[in-house]
Amino acid sequence: MAQSPTKSAPGPLEYLRRWPLRLWLTAVLVYLYAPLISLMVFSFNKSRATIVWRGFTLDWYGKAFTDSDLVIAFANSLTIAAVSTIVSTVLGALTALLLWRFRFPLKTIFEGALGLPIVVPEICMGVAMLVFFTQVMPWPTNLAWPLNLGAIIISHISFSFSFVAIVVRGRLASFNRELEEAAKDLGAGEWRVFWDVLVPHMAPGLLAGALLAFTLSLDDFVITFFTSGPDTTTFPILVYSMVRFSPTPEVNAASTILIVLTVGLTAFALWISGGDVVRAEAGD
Amino acid sequence: MDESWEKAKAVFATLGVAPVAWLVGFFLLPLAIIWGYSFGENSSLTEISVNGTLSNYVHAIKPLYLGIILKSFWFAALTTVLCLIVGFPVAIAITFASPRTKGWLLMLIMLPFWTNLLIRTYALMAVLRTEGYVNTGLGVVWSALSHLLALFGHPLGPFHPLDLLYNNFAVVFGLVYVQLPFMVLPLYAALDRLDRSLIEASLDLGAGQLTTFRRVVVPLAIPGIISGALVTLIPSIGAYLTPDLLGGPSSLMIANVIERQFKTANDWPFGAALSFLLMYMTFLAIAVQAIVTRNRTRRRG
């Protein structure tokens, strides 16, 4: 199918060179990007109005960085994401190894239950966590930071680690088991095989899974909305109340910071994993 | 190649205990409690007695709530169809692009879906507001047209901005905006696996591009269409933020009603019943997809 691009009429399968499709693609990309780009552009706007351009300023960024609520919320979000990522990656890796290596009773049921956090609507999981943390395991409200974030961290781990397990399991599928057998023949024990053979092979999957867990946690609004209290505001929760009650370009500035951060991390994850993250996210 | 767990019990336990405990304790148990509550009622301000009543479910299918459930489903279905229409040509464009362009296009489609949902919804609000981009743009066109027509003595009169935000239109617009990448990726995955010589054969044998599209490309892309529809439909039915921020008083979806039961109305048992109805709808969608896919593969032997 190597059609050499020529200046002549497009070949039968060179759909991208036909103008209706180009127009359509351009329109869709404008639809996807114009709102986001204008949001970022207007974070540099001199006026409070979020749509009329009055000149360039960095004031809103200055305001965002000195807004203590915003800084605390941002620190909370990063802390939650970091802890949740570490635990989810460990749990996800253990799950992936378990499913990859063993045949055991109720395996299908376990796999099904593992898929639940991915398919259950966020709102259902949110209210379940709310009830759990008020009735069954009330999380003390007077704990010192960062322990007061425990309830949020636990719920984030619950919805992240299945995603990690899928990414890591996908990576393990390409493992050549003869390597494991060779290592065992040469006298390596379980532990040695795990560290010196399996972990190096899993590494790209682990990294991709970890970055996925990190962005999932940083992005989550609905589940956090039901598990956070007045002292445990996260970045999305604070931005939500700003959007609702006082949408100023400060929101745009804060959003721009988060967009740059998540897009940067994602680009890194894609580059490392060669697409594992995307396939996992698309539920494939 | 699977090894029986009995052969290496210690390893099996080391790997299994933590994930199973977490999944049961911090996921299945909370869901089970909600499930129990859905068969209970408020016995005092803070107490809920689970007594096996079905009254919450009966309450949920009263016209008011049934209407909201149906509307959620209808919004989600409409979103899915619109995403399919908008996304299919995009998936085709990506599939048949050169490898280099393909990588860039995939990246461009994916990037927004890595951006915070809340931020994307906020960005849309600036587009749709009364004094937002769409209305400002239309206003400029309108006044230019009005000046032009004034030359002939028929000015158009003042411009009345369109109500684009805080209504059902805005909710579906926002859902399509948010879900589009979820549709394009599975479609692309299916189209990319498709044997191109079939398209070439169809074209060589005299079928036009449109006939080929309708009779060759679409049928072969069915698995992608089904999985794309599923990953678009499920999050749309349970959408919370989009109707909350973009919708008006009449565009409440089921997730918003659930949130109110837990946060303001303080009727947890009813909220629990609604949550489980939403979950059953989700499972139903997944089951339908599984059955359709299985039947298709069986038919092909």
Coordinates of C-alpha atoms in Angstrom, one line a residue:
Chain A
M1 CA 0.0 0.0 0.0
A2 CA 3.0 2.3 -0.5
Q3 CA 1.4 5.0 -2.6
S4 CA 4.0 7.6 -3.3
P5 CA 2.6 11.1 -2.7
T6 CA 2.4 12.9 -6.0
K7 CA 0.9 16.2 -7.0
S8 CA -1.6 14.4 -9.1
A9 CA -5.2 13.5 -8.1
P10 CA -5.4 11.6 -4.8
G11 CA -5.2 7.8 -5.1
P12 CA -8.2 5.7 -4.2
L13 CA -7.2 5.2 -0.6
E14 CA -5.5 8.5 0.0
Y15 CA -8.6 9.8 1.8
L16 CA -6.6 12.4 3.7
R17 CA -5.8 14.2 0.4
R18 CA -9.5 14.7 -0.4
W19 CA -10.9 18.1 0.6
P20 CA -14.2 17.1 2.2
L21 CA -12.3 14.9 4.7
R22 CA -9.7 17.5 5.3
L23 CA -12.3 20.1 6.0
W24 CA -14.1 17.7 8.4
L25 CA -10.9 16.9 10.2
T26 CA -10.0 20.5 10.5
A27 CA -13.4 21.4 11.8
V28 CA -13.3 18.6 14.5
L29 CA -9.8 19.7 15.6
V30 CA -11.0 23.3 15.9
Y31 CA -14.0 22.1 17.9
L32 CA -11.7 20.1 20.2
Y33 CA -9.0 22.7 20.6
A34 CA -10.5 26.2 20.2
P35 CA -12.1 26.2 23.6
L36 CA -9.0 25.0 25.4
I37 CA -6.6 27.3 23.6
S38 CA -8.8 30.3 24.2
L39 CA -9.0 29.4 27.9
M40 CA -5.3 29.4 28.1
V41 CA -4.9 32.6 26.0
F42 CA -7.4 34.5 28.3
S43 CA -5.4 33.5 31.4
F44 CA -3.0 36.3 30.2
N45 CA -5.8 38.8 29.7
K46 CA -5.7 42.2 31.5
S47 CA -9.4 42.4 32.0
R48 CA -11.6 40.5 34.4
A49 CA -13.9 39.7 31.5
T50 CA -13.0 36.2 30.2
I51 CA -13.7 36.9 26.6
V52 CA -12.6 40.4 25.5
W53 CA -8.9 40.9 25.0
R54 CA -7.4 43.9 26.9
G55 CA -3.7 43.3 26.7
F56 CA -1.1 40.9 28.1
T57 CA -0.5 40.4 31.8
L58 CA 0.9 37.7 34.2
D59 CA -1.2 39.1 37.1
W60 CA -3.6 36.2 37.2
Y61 CA -0.7 33.8 37.6
G62 CA 0.7 36.0 40.4
K63 CA -2.7 35.9 42.0
A64 CA -3.0 32.2 41.6
F65 CA 0.4 31.6 43.2
T66 CA -0.3 33.8 46.2
D67 CA -3.8 32.5 46.7
S68 CA -3.2 30.3 49.7
D69 CA -6.4 28.2 49.2
L70 CA -5.3 27.4 45.7
V71 CA -1.7 26.5 46.7
I72 CA -2.9 24.3 49.5
A73 CA -5.4 22.6 47.2
F74 CA -2.7 22.0 44.6
A75 CA -0.4 20.6 47.2
N76 CA -3.2 18.3 48.4
S77 CA -3.9 17.1 44.9
L78 CA -0.2 16.4 44.2
T79 CA 0.2 14.5 47.6
I80 CA -2.9 12.4 47.0
A81 CA -1.8 11.6 43.5
A82 CA 1.7 10.7 44.6
V83 CA 0.7 8.3 47.4
S84 CA -2.2 6.9 45.4
T85 CA 0.2 6.2 42.5
I86 CA 2.7 4.4 44.6
V87 CA 0.2 2.1 46.2
S88 CA -1.8 1.6 43.0
T89 CA 1.3 0.6 41.1
V90 CA 2.3 -2.0 43.7
L91 CA -1.2 -3.4 44.0
G92 CA -1.7 -3.3 40.2
A93 CA 1.7 -5.1 39.6
L94 CA 0.8 -7.8 42.2
T95 CA -2.6 -8.3 40.5
A96 CA -1.1 -8.5 37.1
L97 CA 1.5 -11.1 38.2
L98 CA -1.2 -13.1 40.0
L99 CA -3.4 -13.3 36.9
W100 CA -0.5 -13.9 34.5
R101 CA 1.1 -16.7 36.5
F102 CA -1.6 -18.6 38.2
R103 CA -4.7 -20.6 37.5
F104 CA -7.0 -20.6 40.6
P105 CA -10.6 -21.2 41.6
L106 CA -12.9 -18.2 41.0
K107 CA -10.3 -16.6 38.7
T108 CA -13.0 -15.4 36.3
I109 CA -15.0 -13.8 39.2
F110 CA -11.9 -12.1 40.4
E111 CA -11.1 -10.7 36.9
G112 CA -14.7 -9.5 36.7
A113 CA -14.6 -7.8 40.0
L114 CA -11.3 -6.2 39.0
G115 CA -13.0 -4.7 35.9
L116 CA -15.7 -3.2 38.0
P117 CA -13.8 0.0 39.1
I118 CA -13.3 0.7 35.4
V119 CA -17.0 0.4 34.4
V120 CA -18.9 1.4 37.5
P121 CA -20.2 5.0 37.0
E122 CA -18.1 7.5 39.0
I123 CA -21.2 8.8 40.8
C124 CA -22.0 5.3 42.2
M125 CA -18.5 4.8 43.4
G126 CA -18.5 8.3 44.8
V127 CA -21.6 7.8 46.9
A128 CA -20.4 4.3 48.0
M129 CA -17.2 5.9 49.3
L130 CA -19.2 8.7 51.0
V131 CA -21.3 6.1 52.9
F132 CA -18.3 3.9 53.6
F133 CA -16.3 6.8 55.2
T134 CA -19.2 8.1 57.2
Q135 CA -20.7 4.8 58.5
V136 CA -18.2 2.0 58.4
M137 CA -14.8 3.6 58.7
P138 CA -15.2 7.3 59.7
W139 CA -12.0 9.0 58.9
P140 CA -10.9 11.3 61.8
T141 CA -11.2 14.9 60.8
N142 CA -8.6 16.3 63.2
L143 CA -5.6 14.4 61.8
A144 CA -2.4 16.3 60.8
W145 CA -1.7 16.8 57.2
P146 CA -1.3 14.6 55.1
L147 CA -3.0 11.9 57.1
N148 CA -6.3 13.8 56.8
L149 CA -6.2 13.0 53.1
G150 CA -6.5 9.3 53.9
A151 CA -10.1 8.8 52.8
I152 CA -9.5 10.5 49.4
I153 CA -6.3 8.5 48.9
I154 CA -8.0 5.2 49.6
S155 CA -10.8 5.9 47.2
H156 CA -8.3 7.0 44.5
I157 CA -6.3 3.8 44.9
S158 CA -9.6 1.8 44.6
F159 CA -10.3 3.2 41.1
S160 CA -6.7 3.4 39.9
F161 CA -5.2 0.0 40.6
S162 CA -7.3 -1.9 38.1
F163 CA -6.1 0.3 35.3
V164 CA -2.5 -0.3 36.4
A165 CA -3.1 -4.0 36.5
I166 CA -4.4 -4.0 32.9
V167 CA -1.4 -2.0 31.6
V168 CA 1.1 -4.2 33.4
R169 CA -0.7 -7.4 32.4
G170 CA -0.5 -6.3 28.8
R171 CA 3.2 -5.8 29.1
L172 CA 3.6 -9.3 30.8
A173 CA 1.9 -10.9 27.9
S174 CA 4.9 -10.3 25.8
F175 CA 7.3 -11.9 28.3
N176 CA 9.2 -14.9 27.1
R177 CA 8.7 -17.5 29.8
E178 CA 11.8 -19.4 28.6
L179 CA 13.8 -16.6 30.3
E180 CA 12.2 -17.4 33.6
E181 CA 12.9 -21.1 33.1
A182 CA 16.4 -20.4 32.1
A183 CA 17.0 -18.3 35.2
K184 CA 15.5 -21.1 37.4
D185 CA 17.6 -23.7 35.7
L186 CA 20.7 -21.6 36.5
G187 CA 19.7 -21.7 40.1
A188 CA 17.8 -18.5 40.7
G189 CA 15.1 -18.6 43.4
E190 CA 11.6 -17.0 43.0
W191 CA 12.8 -13.7 44.5
R192 CA 15.8 -13.5 42.3
V193 CA 13.8 -14.3 39.1
F194 CA 11.3 -11.7 40.1
W195 CA 13.9 -8.9 40.6
D196 CA 16.4 -9.7 37.9
V197 CA 14.1 -11.0 35.2
L198 CA 10.5 -10.1 35.6
V199 CA 10.8 -6.5 37.0
P200 CA 13.1 -5.3 34.2
H201 CA 10.7 -6.7 31.7
M202 CA 7.7 -5.1 33.4
A203 CA 9.4 -1.7 33.9
P204 CA 7.9 0.2 30.9
G205 CA 4.4 -1.1 31.9
L206 CA 4.9 -0.1 35.5
L207 CA 6.0 3.4 34.5
A208 CA 3.1 3.7 32.1
G209 CA 0.6 2.4 34.7
A210 CA 2.0 4.7 37.3
L211 CA 1.6 7.8 35.1
L212 CA -1.9 6.7 34.3
A213 CA -2.7 6.4 38.0
F214 CA -1.2 9.8 38.6
T215 CA -3.3 11.5 36.0
L216 CA -6.4 9.7 36.9
S217 CA -6.0 10.8 40.5
L218 CA -5.1 14.4 39.6
D219 CA -8.1 14.6 37.3
D220 CA -10.7 13.1 39.5
F221 CA -13.6 15.3 40.5
V222 CA -16.7 13.3 41.2
I223 CA -15.3 10.7 43.6
T224 CA -13.2 13.3 45.5
F225 CA -16.3 15.5 45.7
F226 CA -17.9 12.9 47.9
T227 CA -14.9 12.1 50.0
S228 CA -13.4 15.5 50.7
G229 CA -14.2 17.7 53.6
P230 CA -13.8 21.4 54.3
D231 CA -10.1 20.9 55.3
T232 CA -9.3 18.5 52.5
T233 CA -10.0 20.5 49.3
T234 CA -8.3 19.3 46.2
F235 CA -7.4 21.3 43.1
P236 CA -10.4 20.1 41.0
I237 CA -12.8 20.7 43.9
L238 CA -11.6 24.2 44.4
V239 CA -11.7 25.0 40.7
Y240 CA -15.2 23.7 40.6
S241 CA -16.4 26.1 43.3
M242 CA -14.5 29.0 41.6
V243 CA -16.2 28.1 38.3
R244 CA -19.6 28.0 40.0
F245 CA -19.3 31.2 42.1
S246 CA -16.6 33.5 40.7
P247 CA -15.2 32.6 37.3
T248 CA -12.3 35.1 36.9
P249 CA -9.1 34.6 34.7
E250 CA -7.5 33.2 37.9
V251 CA -9.4 30.0 37.1
N252 CA -8.0 30.1 33.6
A253 CA -4.5 30.6 35.0
A254 CA -4.9 27.7 37.5
S255 CA -6.4 25.5 34.7
T256 CA -3.5 26.3 32.4
I257 CA -1.0 25.2 35.0
L258 CA -2.9 21.9 35.4
I259 CA -3.2 21.4 31.6
V260 CA 0.5 21.9 31.0
L261 CA 1.3 19.5 33.9
T262 CA -1.0 16.7 32.8
V263 CA -0.2 17.1 29.1
G264 CA 3.5 17.0 29.9
L265 CA 3.1 13.9 32.0
T266 CA 0.9 12.2 29.4
A267 CA 3.4 12.9 26.6
F268 CA 6.0 11.4 28.8
A269 CA 3.9 8.3 29.5
L270 CA 3.1 7.8 25.8
W271 CA 6.7 8.2 24.8
I272 CA 7.8 5.6 27.4
S273 CA 5.1 3.0 26.9
G274 CA 4.6 3.2 23.1
G275 CA 0.8 3.3 23.4
D276 CA 0.1 0.9 26.3
V277 CA -1.6 3.7 28.3
V278 CA -3.9 4.6 25.5
R279 CA -5.0 1.1 24.8
A280 CA -5.7 0.6 28.5
E281 CA -7.7 3.8 28.7
A282 CA -9.7 2.9 25.7
G283 CA -10.7 -0.3 27.4
D284 CA -9.2 -2.4 24.6
Chain B
M1 CA 1.1 -22.0 30.5
D2 CA -0.9 -21.1 33.7
E3 CA 0.5 -22.7 36.8
S4 CA -1.9 -24.1 39.3
W5 CA -1.9 -22.1 42.5
E6 CA -1.4 -25.2 44.6
K7 CA 2.1 -25.6 43.1
A8 CA 3.5 -22.4 44.7
K9 CA 1.1 -21.5 47.5
A10 CA 3.5 -19.1 49.2
V11 CA 4.0 -17.1 46.0
F12 CA 0.3 -17.2 45.2
A13 CA -0.5 -15.8 48.7
T14 CA 2.2 -13.1 48.5
L15 CA 0.8 -11.8 45.2
G16 CA -2.9 -12.3 46.0
V17 CA -3.6 -11.1 49.5
A18 CA -3.1 -7.4 49.2
P19 CA -5.0 -6.8 45.9
V20 CA -7.9 -9.1 46.9
A21 CA -8.2 -7.5 50.4
W22 CA -8.2 -4.0 48.9
L23 CA -10.7 -4.8 46.2
V24 CA -13.1 -6.4 48.7
G25 CA -12.6 -4.0 51.6
F26 CA -12.4 -0.7 49.8
F27 CA -14.5 -1.3 46.8
L28 CA -16.9 -4.2 46.9
L29 CA -17.9 -3.6 50.6
P30 CA -18.8 0.1 50.0
L31 CA -20.9 -0.9 47.0
A32 CA -22.5 -3.7 49.0
I33 CA -23.5 -1.2 51.7
I34 CA -25.1 1.0 49.1
W35 CA -26.9 -2.0 47.7
G36 CA -28.2 -2.8 51.2
Y37 CA -29.3 0.7 51.8
S38 CA -31.3 0.7 48.6
F39 CA -33.6 -1.8 50.4
G40 CA -33.9 0.4 53.5
E41 CA -35.4 3.6 54.8
N42 CA -34.5 6.5 57.1
S43 CA -35.6 5.5 60.6
S44 CA -34.2 8.7 62.2
L45 CA -32.1 11.6 61.1
T46 CA -28.9 9.6 61.1
E47 CA -30.1 6.0 61.2
I48 CA -31.0 3.9 58.2
S49 CA -32.8 0.6 58.8
V50 CA -32.4 -2.0 56.1
N51 CA -35.7 -3.8 56.2
G52 CA -36.0 -5.2 52.7
T53 CA -38.4 -2.6 51.5
L54 CA -38.8 -2.1 47.8
S55 CA -40.3 1.4 48.3
N56 CA -37.1 3.1 47.0
Y57 CA -37.3 1.3 43.7
V58 CA -41.0 2.0 43.5
H59 CA -40.3 5.7 44.2
A60 CA -37.6 5.6 41.5
I61 CA -40.0 4.5 38.7
K62 CA -42.5 7.3 39.4
P63 CA -43.0 9.5 36.4
L64 CA -40.7 12.3 37.6
Y65 CA -37.7 10.0 38.2
L66 CA -38.4 7.6 35.4
G67 CA -38.5 10.6 33.1
I68 CA -35.0 11.6 34.3
I69 CA -33.7 8.1 33.9
L70 CA -35.1 8.0 30.4
K71 CA -33.7 11.4 29.6
S72 CA -30.3 10.4 30.8
F73 CA -30.4 7.4 28.5
W74 CA -31.7 9.5 25.6
F75 CA -29.0 12.2 26.1
A76 CA -26.4 9.4 26.2
A77 CA -27.8 7.7 23.1
L78 CA -27.9 11.0 21.2
T79 CA -24.4 11.7 22.2
T80 CA -23.2 8.3 21.0
V81 CA -24.9 8.7 17.6
L82 CA -23.4 12.3 17.2
C83 CA -20.0 11.1 18.2
L84 CA -20.2 8.3 15.7
I85 CA -21.2 10.7 12.9
V86 CA -18.5 13.2 13.8
G87 CA -15.9 10.6 14.6
F88 CA -16.2 8.1 11.8
P89 CA -14.6 10.4 9.1
V90 CA -11.9 11.4 11.6
A91 CA -11.1 7.7 12.2
I92 CA -11.0 7.1 8.4
A93 CA -8.7 10.1 8.0
I94 CA -6.3 8.8 10.7
T95 CA -6.4 5.2 9.3
F96 CA -5.3 6.2 5.8
A97 CA -2.8 8.9 6.8
S98 CA 0.9 8.4 6.3
P99 CA 2.6 6.8 9.4
R100 CA 4.0 10.2 10.4
T101 CA 0.8 12.1 10.1
K102 CA -1.0 9.2 11.8
G103 CA 1.0 9.6 14.9
W104 CA 0.4 13.3 15.1
L105 CA -3.3 13.0 14.5
L106 CA -3.7 10.3 17.1
M107 CA -1.9 12.5 19.6
L108 CA -4.1 15.4 18.7
I109 CA -7.3 13.4 19.2
M110 CA -6.0 12.0 22.5
L111 CA -4.6 15.1 24.1
P112 CA -7.9 16.7 25.1
F113 CA -9.0 13.5 26.8
W114 CA -6.0 13.8 29.1
T115 CA -7.1 17.2 30.1
N116 CA -9.2 17.6 33.2
L117 CA -12.9 17.1 32.5
L118 CA -13.8 20.0 34.7
I119 CA -11.4 22.3 32.8
R120 CA -12.8 21.2 29.4
T121 CA -16.3 21.9 30.6
Y122 CA -15.3 25.3 31.9
A123 CA -13.7 26.1 28.6
L124 CA -17.0 25.3 26.8
M125 CA -18.9 27.6 29.1
A126 CA -16.9 30.6 27.6
V127 CA -17.8 29.4 24.1
L128 CA -21.6 29.1 24.8
R129 CA -22.3 31.9 27.2
T130 CA -24.7 34.7 26.2
E131 CA -21.7 37.0 25.7
G132 CA -19.5 34.0 24.6
Y133 CA -17.6 33.4 21.4
V134 CA -20.4 32.0 19.4
N135 CA -22.8 34.8 20.2
T136 CA -20.1 37.5 19.8
G137 CA -19.2 36.0 16.4
L138 CA -22.9 35.8 15.3
G139 CA -23.4 39.4 16.6
V140 CA -20.6 40.6 14.3
V141 CA -22.0 38.8 11.3
W142 CA -25.5 40.0 12.1
S143 CA -24.5 43.7 12.4
A144 CA -22.5 43.5 9.1
L145 CA -25.4 41.9 7.4
S146 CA -27.7 44.6 9.0
H147 CA -25.5 47.4 7.6
L148 CA -25.5 45.8 4.2
L149 CA -29.2 45.4 4.1
A150 CA -29.7 49.0 5.5
L151 CA -28.3 50.2 2.2
F152 CA -31.4 48.7 0.6
G153 CA -33.6 50.1 3.4
H154 CA -34.2 46.9 5.3
P155 CA -32.0 46.8 8.4
L156 CA -32.3 43.7 10.5
G157 CA -32.8 45.3 13.9
P158 CA -30.8 44.6 17.1
F159 CA -29.1 41.2 17.5
H160 CA -30.7 38.9 20.0
P161 CA -28.1 36.5 21.4
L162 CA -29.0 32.8 21.3
D163 CA -29.5 30.9 24.5
L164 CA -26.8 28.3 24.1
L165 CA -25.8 27.7 27.7
Y166 CA -27.8 26.2 30.6
N167 CA -30.1 24.1 28.5
N168 CA -30.4 20.6 27.0
F169 CA -28.5 21.6 23.9
A170 CA -25.5 22.6 25.9
V171 CA -25.5 19.3 27.8
V172 CA -25.4 17.2 24.6
F173 CA -22.9 19.6 23.0
G174 CA -20.7 19.2 26.1
L175 CA -21.1 15.4 26.2
V176 CA -20.1 15.1 22.6
Y177 CA -17.1 17.3 23.2
V178 CA -16.0 15.2 26.1
Q179 CA -16.7 11.8 24.7
L180 CA -15.5 12.2 21.1
P181 CA -12.0 10.8 21.6
F182 CA -13.5 7.7 23.3
M183 CA -15.4 7.0 20.0
V184 CA -12.6 7.8 17.6
L185 CA -9.9 5.5 19.2
P186 CA -11.8 2.2 19.0
L187 CA -13.1 3.1 15.5
Y188 CA -9.5 3.8 14.4
A189 CA -8.4 0.5 16.0
A190 CA -11.0 -1.4 14.0
L191 CA -10.4 0.4 10.7
D192 CA -6.6 0.0 11.1
R193 CA -7.0 -3.8 11.2
L194 CA -9.2 -3.9 8.2
D195 CA -7.8 -5.5 5.0
R196 CA -7.3 -2.7 2.6
S197 CA -7.3 -5.0 -0.4
L198 CA -11.0 -5.4 0.2
I199 CA -11.6 -1.7 -0.3
E200 CA -9.4 -1.7 -3.4
A201 CA -11.2 -4.7 -4.8
S202 CA -14.6 -3.0 -4.3
L203 CA -13.3 0.1 -6.0
D204 CA -11.7 -1.8 -8.8
L205 CA -14.9 -3.7 -9.4
G206 CA -16.7 -0.5 -10.0
A207 CA -18.4 0.4 -6.7
G208 CA -18.1 4.2 -6.0
Q209 CA -16.5 5.5 -2.8
L210 CA -19.9 5.9 -1.1
T211 CA -21.1 2.4 -2.0
T212 CA -17.8 1.0 -0.8
F213 CA -18.0 2.9 2.4
R214 CA -21.6 1.7 3.0
R215 CA -21.2 -1.9 2.0
V216 CA -17.5 -2.7 2.8
V217 CA -16.0 -0.3 5.3
V218 CA -18.9 0.1 7.7
P219 CA -19.8 -3.7 8.0
L220 CA -16.1 -4.5 8.6
A221 CA -15.9 -1.7 11.2
I222 CA -18.8 -3.0 13.3
P223 CA -16.7 -4.3 16.2
G224 CA -15.1 -0.9 16.5
I225 CA -18.5 0.8 16.3
I226 CA -19.9 -1.4 19.0
S227 CA -17.0 -0.9 21.4
G228 CA -16.8 2.8 20.6
A229 CA -20.6 3.1 21.3
L230 CA -20.1 1.3 24.6
V231 CA -17.3 3.5 25.9
T232 CA -19.2 6.6 24.8
L233 CA -22.6 5.5 26.1
I234 CA -21.6 4.3 29.6
P235 CA -19.9 7.5 30.9
S236 CA -22.5 9.6 29.2
I237 CA -25.4 8.0 31.1
G238 CA -23.7 8.6 34.4
A239 CA -22.4 12.0 33.5
Y240 CA -22.4 14.4 36.5
L241 CA -20.3 17.5 35.7
T242 CA -21.6 18.2 32.2
P243 CA -25.3 18.5 33.1
D244 CA -24.3 20.2 36.4
L245 CA -22.3 23.0 34.8
L246 CA -23.8 23.3 31.3
G247 CA -27.4 22.3 31.9
G248 CA -30.4 24.2 33.0
P249 CA -33.1 23.3 35.6
S250 CA -34.7 20.9 33.2
S251 CA -31.6 19.1 32.1
L252 CA -30.9 17.2 35.3
M253 CA -29.5 13.7 34.6
I254 CA -29.6 10.7 36.9
A255 CA -26.2 11.4 38.4
N256 CA -27.3 14.9 39.5
V257 CA -30.4 13.4 41.2
I258 CA -28.3 10.9 43.0
E259 CA -25.9 13.6 44.2
R260 CA -28.8 15.6 45.6
Q261 CA -30.2 12.6 47.6
F262 CA -26.8 12.3 49.3
K263 CA -25.8 15.9 49.7
T264 CA -28.9 18.0 50.1
A265 CA -32.1 15.9 50.3
N266 CA -30.5 13.4 52.8
D267 CA -32.5 10.5 51.4
W268 CA -29.7 8.0 51.2
P269 CA -31.8 4.9 50.6
F270 CA -33.5 6.5 47.6
G271 CA -30.1 7.7 46.3
A272 CA -28.8 4.2 46.8
A273 CA -31.6 2.7 44.7
L274 CA -31.0 5.2 41.9
S275 CA -27.3 4.4 42.0
F276 CA -28.0 0.7 41.6
L277 CA -30.5 1.4 38.8
L278 CA -27.7 3.4 37.0
M279 CA -25.3 0.5 37.6
Y280 CA -27.8 -2.1 36.2
M281 CA -28.2 0.1 33.1
T282 CA -24.4 0.1 32.7
F283 CA -24.2 -3.7 33.1
L284 CA -27.0 -4.2 30.7
A285 CA -25.1 -2.1 28.1
I286 CA -22.0 -4.2 28.6
A287 CA -24.0 -7.5 28.5
V288 CA -25.6 -6.5 25.2
Q289 CA -22.2 -5.6 23.7
A290 CA -20.8 -9.0 24.9
I291 CA -23.7 -10.9 23.4
V292 CA -23.6 -9.1 20.1
T293 CA -19.8 -9.6 19.8
R294 CA -20.1 -13.3 20.7
N295 CA -22.8 -13.9 18.2
R296 CA -20.8 -12.2 15.5
T297 CA -17.7 -14.2 16.1
R298 CA -19.7 -17.4 16.3
R299 CA -21.4 -16.7 13.0
R300 CA -18.0 -16.4 11.4
G301 CA -17.0 -19.7 12.8

